[in-house]
């Protein structure tokens, strides 16, 4: 039961996606299509915007 719960809360695949979306797929392990490329492009933009906003919030909080 505890192992099932630990595997349910595992965030390893999420972090591996964040790093995978920013590098080229050279081994052909994942499918290639126009829709998938656009989705990854939009995800890159949203991840970068989130990180920029996070930095802005931390700076604002630290300077108060």
PDB file of N, CA and C in Angstrom:
ATOM      1  N   UNK A   1       0.823  -1.190   0.000  1.00  0.00           N
ATOM      2  CA  UNK A   1       0.000   0.000   0.000  1.00  0.00           C
ATOM      3  C   UNK A   1       0.870   1.257   0.000  1.00  0.00           C
ATOM      4  N   UNK A   2       1.900   1.274   0.821  1.00  0.00           N
ATOM      5  CA  UNK A   2       2.776   2.447   0.897  1.00  0.00           C
ATOM      6  C   UNK A   2       3.551   2.644  -0.401  1.00  0.00           C
ATOM      7  N   UNK A   3       3.948   1.547  -1.025  1.00  0.00           N
ATOM      8  CA  UNK A   3       4.676   1.654  -2.299  1.00  0.00           C
ATOM      9  C   UNK A   3       3.790   2.235  -3.390  1.00  0.00           C
ATOM     10  N   UNK A   4       2.525   1.852  -3.411  1.00  0.00           N
ATOM     11  CA  UNK A   4       1.591   2.405  -4.397  1.00  0.00           C
ATOM     12  C   UNK A   4       1.438   3.913  -4.200  1.00  0.00           C
ATOM     13  N   UNK A   5       1.361   4.328  -2.939  1.00  0.00           N
ATOM     14  CA  UNK A   5       1.209   5.744  -2.633  1.00  0.00           C
ATOM     15  C   UNK A   5       2.462   6.520  -3.037  1.00  0.00           C
ATOM     16  N   UNK A   6       3.637   5.948  -2.778  1.00  0.00           N
ATOM     17  CA  UNK A   6       4.888   6.603  -3.165  1.00  0.00           C
ATOM     18  C   UNK A   6       4.993   6.727  -4.682  1.00  0.00           C
ATOM     19  N   UNK A   7       4.604   5.690  -5.402  1.00  0.00           N
ATOM     20  CA  UNK A   7       4.668   5.760  -6.860  1.00  0.00           C
ATOM     21  C   UNK A   7       3.629   6.741  -7.408  1.00  0.00           C
ATOM     22  N   UNK A   8       2.499   6.897  -6.711  1.00  0.00           N
ATOM     23  CA  UNK A   8       1.484   7.859  -7.121  1.00  0.00           C
ATOM     24  C   UNK A   8       2.000   9.289  -6.980  1.00  0.00           C
ATOM     25  N   UNK A   9       2.766   9.560  -5.934  1.00  0.00           N
ATOM     26  CA  UNK A   9       3.283  10.903  -5.680  1.00  0.00           C
ATOM     27  C   UNK A   9       4.644  11.153  -6.326  1.00  0.00           C
ATOM     28  N   UNK A  10       5.125  10.224  -7.094  1.00  0.00           N
ATOM     29  CA  UNK A  10       6.418  10.374  -7.737  1.00  0.00           C
ATOM     30  C   UNK A  10       6.368  11.499  -8.765  1.00  0.00           C
ATOM     31  N   UNK A  11       7.304  12.446  -8.658  1.00  0.00           N
ATOM     32  CA  UNK A  11       7.333  13.565  -9.588  1.00  0.00           C
ATOM     33  C   UNK A  11       8.531  13.475 -10.522  1.00  0.00           C
ATOM     34  N   UNK A  12       9.215  12.363 -10.520  1.00  0.00           N
ATOM     35  CA  UNK A  12      10.356  12.175 -11.408  1.00  0.00           C
ATOM     36  C   UNK A  12      10.019  12.335 -12.879  1.00  0.00           C
ATOM     37  N   UNK A  13       8.934  11.729 -13.369  1.00  0.00           N
ATOM     38  CA  UNK A  13       8.578  11.896 -14.780  1.00  0.00           C
ATOM     39  C   UNK A  13       8.271  13.350 -15.161  1.00  0.00           C
ATOM     40  N   UNK A  14       7.751  14.110 -14.226  1.00  0.00           N
ATOM     41  CA  UNK A  14       7.448  15.519 -14.508  1.00  0.00           C
ATOM     42  C   UNK A  14       8.748  16.287 -14.740  1.00  0.00           C
ATOM     43  N   UNK A  15       9.734  16.105 -13.846  1.00  0.00           N
ATOM     44  CA  UNK A  15      11.003  16.808 -14.007  1.00  0.00           C
ATOM     45  C   UNK A  15      11.761  16.323 -15.231  1.00  0.00           C
ATOM     46  N   UNK A  16      11.653  15.055 -15.547  1.00  0.00           N
ATOM     47  CA  UNK A  16      12.334  14.571 -16.752  1.00  0.00           C
ATOM     48  C   UNK A  16      11.716  15.203 -18.004  1.00  0.00           C
ATOM     49  N   UNK A  17      10.404  15.480 -17.992  1.00  0.00           N
ATOM     50  CA  UNK A  17       9.788  16.168 -19.127  1.00  0.00           C
ATOM     51  C   UNK A  17      10.312  17.592 -19.245  1.00  0.00           C
ATOM     52  N   UNK A  18      10.441  18.295 -18.119  1.00  0.00           N
ATOM     53  CA  UNK A  18      10.924  19.676 -18.163  1.00  0.00           C
ATOM     54  C   UNK A  18      12.305  19.760 -18.790  1.00  0.00           C
ATOM     55  N   UNK A  19      13.158  18.789 -18.518  1.00  0.00           N
ATOM     56  CA  UNK A  19      14.494  18.814 -19.101  1.00  0.00           C
ATOM     57  C   UNK A  19      14.471  18.291 -20.539  1.00  0.00           C
ATOM     58  N   UNK A  20      13.593  17.349 -20.829  1.00  0.00           N
ATOM     59  CA  UNK A  20      13.531  16.765 -22.169  1.00  0.00           C
ATOM     60  C   UNK A  20      12.969  17.747 -23.186  1.00  0.00           C
ATOM     61  N   UNK A  21      12.058  18.617 -22.768  1.00  0.00           N
ATOM     62  CA  UNK A  21      11.407  19.528 -23.703  1.00  0.00           C
ATOM     63  C   UNK A  21      12.390  20.571 -24.225  1.00  0.00           C
ATOM     64  N   UNK A  22      13.497  20.814 -23.534  1.00  0.00           N
ATOM     65  CA  UNK A  22      14.455  21.825 -23.958  1.00  0.00           C
ATOM     66  C   UNK A  22      15.627  21.265 -24.754  1.00  0.00           C
ATOM     67  N   UNK A  23      15.651  19.977 -25.030  1.00  0.00           N
ATOM     68  CA  UNK A  23      16.746  19.449 -25.854  1.00  0.00           C
ATOM     69  C   UNK A  23      16.172  18.653 -27.023  1.00  0.00           C
ATOM     70  N   UNK A  24      16.988  18.535 -28.043  1.00  0.00           N
ATOM     71  CA  UNK A  24      16.571  17.827 -29.253  1.00  0.00           C
ATOM     72  C   UNK A  24      16.510  16.325 -29.003  1.00  0.00           C
ATOM     73  N   UNK A  25      15.558  15.676 -29.655  1.00  0.00           N
ATOM     74  CA  UNK A  25      15.413  14.225 -29.574  1.00  0.00           C
ATOM     75  C   UNK A  25      16.252  13.602 -30.680  1.00  0.00           C
ATOM     76  N   UNK A  26      17.455  13.155 -30.344  1.00  0.00           N
ATOM     77  CA  UNK A  26      18.356  12.615 -31.363  1.00  0.00           C
ATOM     78  C   UNK A  26      18.282  11.096 -31.480  1.00  0.00           C
ATOM     79  N   UNK A  27      17.722  10.436 -30.478  1.00  0.00           N
ATOM     80  CA  UNK A  27      17.692   8.974 -30.528  1.00  0.00           C
ATOM     81  C   UNK A  27      16.421   8.427 -31.171  1.00  0.00           C
ATOM     82  N   UNK A  28      15.459   9.279 -31.523  1.00  0.00           N
ATOM     83  CA  UNK A  28      14.233   8.830 -32.178  1.00  0.00           C
ATOM     84  C   UNK A  28      13.314   8.049 -31.263  1.00  0.00           C
ATOM     85  N   UNK A  29      13.445   8.274 -29.975  1.00  0.00           N
ATOM     86  CA  UNK A  29      12.670   7.524 -28.994  1.00  0.00           C
ATOM     87  C   UNK A  29      11.208   7.990 -28.927  1.00  0.00           C
ATOM     88  N   UNK A  30      10.967   9.260 -29.257  1.00  0.00           N
ATOM     89  CA  UNK A  30       9.635   9.819 -29.154  1.00  0.00           C
ATOM     90  C   UNK A  30       9.107  10.144 -30.551  1.00  0.00           C
ATOM     91  N   UNK A  31       7.793  10.105 -30.734  1.00  0.00           N
ATOM     92  CA  UNK A  31       7.226  10.353 -32.066  1.00  0.00           C
ATOM     93  C   UNK A  31       7.389  11.818 -32.488  1.00  0.00           C
ATOM     94  N   UNK A  32       7.429  12.025 -33.791  1.00  0.00           N
ATOM     95  CA  UNK A  32       7.560  13.369 -34.342  1.00  0.00           C
ATOM     96  C   UNK A  32       6.317  13.689 -35.165  1.00  0.00           C
ATOM     97  N   UNK A  33       5.677  14.773 -34.831  1.00  0.00           N
ATOM     98  CA  UNK A  33       4.569  15.266 -35.634  1.00  0.00           C
ATOM     99  C   UNK A  33       4.496  16.778 -35.446  1.00  0.00           C
ATOM    100  N   UNK A  34       3.814  17.438 -36.353  1.00  0.00           N
ATOM    101  CA  UNK A  34       3.696  18.892 -36.275  1.00  0.00           C
ATOM    102  C   UNK A  34       2.991  19.313 -34.990  1.00  0.00           C
ATOM    103  N   UNK A  35       1.911  18.612 -34.644  1.00  0.00           N
ATOM    104  CA  UNK A  35       1.159  18.958 -33.437  1.00  0.00           C
ATOM    105  C   UNK A  35       2.009  18.807 -32.184  1.00  0.00           C
ATOM    106  N   UNK A  36       2.801  17.755 -32.128  1.00  0.00           N
ATOM    107  CA  UNK A  36       3.652  17.528 -30.964  1.00  0.00           C
ATOM    108  C   UNK A  36       4.738  18.594 -30.868  1.00  0.00           C
ATOM    109  N   UNK A  37       5.295  18.994 -32.007  1.00  0.00           N
ATOM    110  CA  UNK A  37       6.310  20.054 -32.002  1.00  0.00           C
ATOM    111  C   UNK A  37       5.721  21.373 -31.521  1.00  0.00           C
ATOM    112  N   UNK A  38       4.517  21.695 -31.951  1.00  0.00           N
ATOM    113  CA  UNK A  38       3.858  22.927 -31.507  1.00  0.00           C
ATOM    114  C   UNK A  38       3.543  22.873 -30.020  1.00  0.00           C
ATOM    115  N   UNK A  39       3.101  21.714 -29.540  1.00  0.00           N
ATOM    116  CA  UNK A  39       2.806  21.566 -28.124  1.00  0.00           C
ATOM    117  C   UNK A  39       4.068  21.783 -27.295  1.00  0.00           C
ATOM    118  N   UNK A  40       5.187  21.198 -27.720  1.00  0.00           N
ATOM    119  CA  UNK A  40       6.435  21.378 -26.989  1.00  0.00           C
ATOM    120  C   UNK A  40       6.893  22.835 -27.047  1.00  0.00           C
ATOM    121  N   UNK A  41       6.672  23.501 -28.162  1.00  0.00           N
ATOM    122  CA  UNK A  41       7.027  24.910 -28.268  1.00  0.00           C
ATOM    123  C   UNK A  41       6.231  25.773 -27.304  1.00  0.00           C
ATOM    124  N   UNK A  42       4.933  25.519 -27.218  1.00  0.00           N
ATOM    125  CA  UNK A  42       4.083  26.268 -26.290  1.00  0.00           C
ATOM    126  C   UNK A  42       4.474  25.958 -24.854  1.00  0.00           C
ATOM    127  N   UNK A  43       4.810  24.706 -24.577  1.00  0.00           N
ATOM    128  CA  UNK A  43       5.245  24.339 -23.233  1.00  0.00           C
ATOM    129  C   UNK A  43       6.548  25.041 -22.866  1.00  0.00           C
ATOM    130  N   UNK A  44       7.470  25.175 -23.811  1.00  0.00           N
ATOM    131  CA  UNK A  44       8.724  25.886 -23.542  1.00  0.00           C
ATOM    132  C   UNK A  44       8.441  27.328 -23.151  1.00  0.00           C
ATOM    133  N   UNK A  45       7.554  27.972 -23.910  1.00  0.00           N
ATOM    134  CA  UNK A  45       7.212  29.363 -23.623  1.00  0.00           C
ATOM    135  C   UNK A  45       6.582  29.493 -22.238  1.00  0.00           C
ATOM    136  N   UNK A  46       5.654  28.601 -21.914  1.00  0.00           N
ATOM    137  CA  UNK A  46       4.979  28.692 -20.615  1.00  0.00           C
ATOM    138  C   UNK A  46       5.926  28.395 -19.462  1.00  0.00           C
ATOM    139  N   UNK A  47       6.848  27.456 -19.624  1.00  0.00           N
ATOM    140  CA  UNK A  47       7.823  27.165 -18.566  1.00  0.00           C
ATOM    141  C   UNK A  47       8.727  28.369 -18.348  1.00  0.00           C
ATOM    142  N   UNK A  48       9.205  28.982 -19.431  1.00  0.00           N
ATOM    143  CA  UNK A  48      10.074  30.151 -19.297  1.00  0.00           C
ATOM    144  C   UNK A  48       9.327  31.328 -18.668  1.00  0.00           C
ATOM    145  N   UNK A  49       8.082  31.544 -19.062  1.00  0.00           N
ATOM    146  CA  UNK A  49       7.294  32.626 -18.458  1.00  0.00           C
ATOM    147  C   UNK A  49       7.074  32.371 -16.971  1.00  0.00           C
ATOM    148  N   UNK A  50       6.809  31.137 -16.595  1.00  0.00           N
ATOM    149  CA  UNK A  50       6.626  30.799 -15.193  1.00  0.00           C
ATOM    150  C   UNK A  50       7.900  31.086 -14.400  1.00  0.00           C
ATOM    151  N   UNK A  51       9.051  30.702 -14.939  1.00  0.00           N
ATOM    152  CA  UNK A  51      10.303  30.930 -14.225  1.00  0.00           C
ATOM    153  C   UNK A  51      10.614  32.416 -14.103  1.00  0.00           C
ATOM    154  N   UNK A  52      10.351  33.187 -15.144  1.00  0.00           N
ATOM    155  CA  UNK A  52      10.571  34.636 -15.081  1.00  0.00           C
ATOM    156  C   UNK A  52       9.661  35.255 -14.023  1.00  0.00           C
ATOM    157  N   UNK A  53       8.402  34.884 -14.006  1.00  0.00           N
ATOM    158  CA  UNK A  53       7.471  35.416 -13.009  1.00  0.00           C
ATOM    159  C   UNK A  53       7.862  34.999 -11.599  1.00  0.00           C
ATOM    160  N   UNK A  54       8.347  33.790 -11.447  1.00  0.00           N
ATOM    161  CA  UNK A  54       8.799  33.324 -10.136  1.00  0.00           C
ATOM    162  C   UNK A  54       9.976  34.161  -9.651  1.00  0.00           C
ATOM    163  N   UNK A  55      10.916  34.467 -10.536  1.00  0.00           N
ATOM    164  CA  UNK A  55      12.061  35.299 -10.173  1.00  0.00           C
ATOM    165  C   UNK A  55      11.590  36.703  -9.792  1.00  0.00           C
ATOM    166  N   UNK A  56      10.665  37.257 -10.554  1.00  0.00           N
ATOM    167  CA  UNK A  56      10.138  38.593 -10.248  1.00  0.00           C
ATOM    168  C   UNK A  56       9.466  38.614  -8.880  1.00  0.00           C
ATOM    169  N   UNK A  57       8.678  37.595  -8.589  1.00  0.00           N
ATOM    170  CA  UNK A  57       7.998  37.532  -7.296  1.00  0.00           C
ATOM    171  C   UNK A  57       8.993  37.421  -6.150  1.00  0.00           C
ATOM    172  N   UNK A  58      10.032  36.624  -6.320  1.00  0.00           N
ATOM    173  CA  UNK A  58      11.040  36.474  -5.266  1.00  0.00           C
ATOM    174  C   UNK A  58      11.782  37.786  -5.061  1.00  0.00           C
ATOM    175  N   UNK A  59      12.131  38.470  -6.142  1.00  0.00           N
ATOM    176  CA  UNK A  59      12.842  39.750  -6.032  1.00  0.00           C
ATOM    177  C   UNK A  59      11.954  40.779  -5.336  1.00  0.00           C
ATOM    178  N   UNK A  60      10.694  40.850  -5.712  1.00  0.00           N
ATOM    179  CA  UNK A  60       9.780  41.798  -5.068  1.00  0.00           C
ATOM    180  C   UNK A  60       9.621  41.509  -3.577  1.00  0.00           C
ATOM    181  N   UNK A  61       9.530  40.232  -3.244  1.00  0.00           N
ATOM    182  CA  UNK A  61       9.378  39.847  -1.847  1.00  0.00           C
ATOM    183  C   UNK A  61      10.654  40.157  -1.057  1.00  0.00           C
ATOM    184  N   UNK A  62      11.793  39.971  -1.673  1.00  0.00           N
ATOM    185  CA  UNK A  62      13.065  40.199  -0.982  1.00  0.00           C
ATOM    186  C   UNK A  62      13.373  41.677  -0.800  1.00  0.00           C
ATOM    187  N   UNK A  63      12.832  42.542  -1.661  1.00  0.00           N
ATOM    188  CA  UNK A  63      13.147  43.966  -1.572  1.00  0.00           C
ATOM    189  C   UNK A  63      12.156  44.737  -0.710  1.00  0.00           C
ATOM    190  N   UNK A  64      11.173  44.090  -0.172  1.00  0.00           N
ATOM    191  CA  UNK A  64      10.204  44.789   0.703  1.00  0.00           C
ATOM    192  C   UNK A  64      10.686  44.867   2.111  1.00  0.00           C
TER     193      UNK A  64
END
